[in-house]
């Protein structure tokens, strides 16, 4: 139950950040930048990678470069977690 609740809370936070706007690759890319530089708290490379990954899938070419760049600063387990989070987000949207 805890993991379901955590996913719901994350989903709610994601949607609060996006508001009612359609989710574009540019918005997702900006969310990646915000997470990478800690704009809304501490820098979070796992979350940044997730947003860059989704933005890249939606066609943002810059996101591909940024995702590759931060991957060099992450462990394999962090990258795997970011990819899992991206898949979960995509499944919910």
mmCIF file of C-alpha atoms in Angstrom:
data_model
loop_
_atom_site.group_PDB
_atom_site.id
_atom_site.type_symbol
_atom_site.label_atom_id
_atom_site.label_comp_id
_atom_site.label_asym_id
_atom_site.label_seq_id
_atom_site.Cartn_x
_atom_site.Cartn_y
_atom_site.Cartn_z
ATOM 1 C CA UNK A 1 0.000 0.000 0.000
ATOM 2 C CA UNK A 2 2.835 2.399 0.747
ATOM 3 C CA UNK A 3 4.267 2.185 -2.781
ATOM 4 C CA UNK A 4 0.835 2.843 -4.261
ATOM 5 C CA UNK A 5 0.409 5.847 -1.997
ATOM 6 C CA UNK A 6 3.888 7.127 -2.851
ATOM 7 C CA UNK A 7 3.147 6.833 -6.553
ATOM 8 C CA UNK A 8 -0.148 8.684 -6.066
ATOM 9 C CA UNK A 9 1.615 11.469 -4.165
ATOM 10 C CA UNK A 10 4.298 11.727 -6.859
ATOM 11 C CA UNK A 11 1.618 11.792 -9.544
ATOM 12 C CA UNK A 12 -0.204 14.562 -7.656
ATOM 13 C CA UNK A 13 2.989 16.576 -7.268
ATOM 14 C CA UNK A 14 3.767 16.192 -10.978
ATOM 15 C CA UNK A 15 0.324 17.381 -11.920
ATOM 16 C CA UNK A 16 0.488 20.296 -9.469
ATOM 17 C CA UNK A 17 3.708 21.429 -11.134
ATOM 18 C CA UNK A 18 2.125 21.203 -14.575
ATOM 19 C CA UNK A 19 -1.245 22.647 -13.628
ATOM 20 C CA UNK A 20 -3.835 22.281 -16.344
ATOM 21 C CA UNK A 21 -1.441 22.922 -19.245
ATOM 22 C CA UNK A 22 -1.015 20.245 -21.904
ATOM 23 C CA UNK A 23 2.209 18.403 -21.193
ATOM 24 C CA UNK A 24 4.654 19.295 -23.939
ATOM 25 C CA UNK A 25 8.214 18.130 -24.473
ATOM 26 C CA UNK A 26 9.370 21.664 -23.616
ATOM 27 C CA UNK A 27 7.559 21.641 -20.263
ATOM 28 C CA UNK A 28 9.029 18.228 -19.440
ATOM 29 C CA UNK A 29 12.495 19.441 -20.450
ATOM 30 C CA UNK A 30 12.127 22.470 -18.166
ATOM 31 C CA UNK A 31 11.086 20.164 -15.312
ATOM 32 C CA UNK A 32 14.282 18.197 -15.938
ATOM 33 C CA UNK A 33 16.345 21.378 -15.779
ATOM 34 C CA UNK A 34 14.582 22.443 -12.577
ATOM 35 C CA UNK A 35 15.269 19.049 -10.965
ATOM 36 C CA UNK A 36 18.900 18.980 -12.109
ATOM 37 C CA UNK A 37 19.726 22.392 -10.682
ATOM 38 C CA UNK A 38 17.578 22.127 -7.541
ATOM 39 C CA UNK A 39 15.262 24.975 -8.438
ATOM 40 C CA UNK A 40 12.529 23.666 -6.110
ATOM 41 C CA UNK A 41 14.818 22.256 -3.386
ATOM 42 C CA UNK A 42 17.789 19.938 -3.621
ATOM 43 C CA UNK A 43 19.122 18.853 -6.996
ATOM 44 C CA UNK A 44 17.678 15.444 -7.905
ATOM 45 C CA UNK A 45 19.427 13.733 -10.799
ATOM 46 C CA UNK A 46 17.070 10.724 -10.767
ATOM 47 C CA UNK A 47 14.058 12.970 -11.254
ATOM 48 C CA UNK A 48 15.924 15.117 -13.785
ATOM 49 C CA UNK A 49 16.839 12.007 -15.788
ATOM 50 C CA UNK A 50 13.197 10.894 -15.692
ATOM 51 C CA UNK A 51 11.963 14.215 -17.112
ATOM 52 C CA UNK A 52 14.743 14.410 -19.709
ATOM 53 C CA UNK A 53 13.937 10.841 -20.763
ATOM 54 C CA UNK A 54 10.234 11.599 -21.219
ATOM 55 C CA UNK A 55 10.965 14.915 -22.969
ATOM 56 C CA UNK A 56 13.345 13.087 -25.318
ATOM 57 C CA UNK A 57 10.663 10.509 -26.100
ATOM 58 C CA UNK A 58 8.311 13.372 -26.945
ATOM 59 C CA UNK A 59 10.834 14.858 -29.374
ATOM 60 C CA UNK A 60 12.988 17.325 -27.413
ATOM 61 C CA UNK A 61 16.490 16.883 -28.830
ATOM 62 C CA UNK A 62 18.165 18.939 -26.116
ATOM 63 C CA UNK A 63 16.757 16.540 -23.518
ATOM 64 C CA UNK A 64 18.713 13.700 -25.133
ATOM 65 C CA UNK A 65 21.969 15.593 -24.611
ATOM 66 C CA UNK A 66 21.172 16.585 -21.025
ATOM 67 C CA UNK A 67 20.065 13.059 -20.116
ATOM 68 C CA UNK A 68 23.347 11.682 -21.452
ATOM 69 C CA UNK A 69 25.327 14.333 -19.592
ATOM 70 C CA UNK A 70 23.783 13.703 -16.180
ATOM 71 C CA UNK A 71 23.969 9.926 -16.698
ATOM 72 C CA UNK A 72 27.733 10.299 -16.322
ATOM 73 C CA UNK A 73 27.166 11.550 -12.766
ATOM 74 C CA UNK A 74 24.733 8.767 -11.805
ATOM 75 C CA UNK A 75 25.148 5.164 -10.692
ATOM 76 C CA UNK A 76 23.600 2.311 -12.656
ATOM 77 C CA UNK A 77 20.979 1.849 -9.946
ATOM 78 C CA UNK A 78 20.037 5.547 -10.090
ATOM 79 C CA UNK A 79 19.658 5.362 -13.875
ATOM 80 C CA UNK A 80 17.532 2.219 -13.545
ATOM 81 C CA UNK A 81 15.340 3.968 -10.952
ATOM 82 C CA UNK A 82 14.935 7.001 -13.229
ATOM 83 C CA UNK A 83 13.952 4.772 -16.154
ATOM 84 C CA UNK A 84 11.443 2.893 -13.991
ATOM 85 C CA UNK A 85 9.941 6.195 -12.818
ATOM 86 C CA UNK A 86 9.679 7.404 -16.434
ATOM 87 C CA UNK A 87 7.879 4.198 -17.460
ATOM 88 C CA UNK A 88 5.470 4.553 -14.516
ATOM 89 C CA UNK A 89 4.769 8.184 -15.394
ATOM 90 C CA UNK A 90 4.149 7.318 -19.038
ATOM 91 C CA UNK A 91 1.804 4.474 -18.045
ATOM 92 C CA UNK A 92 -0.224 6.903 -15.903
ATOM 93 C CA UNK A 93 -0.479 9.509 -18.666
#
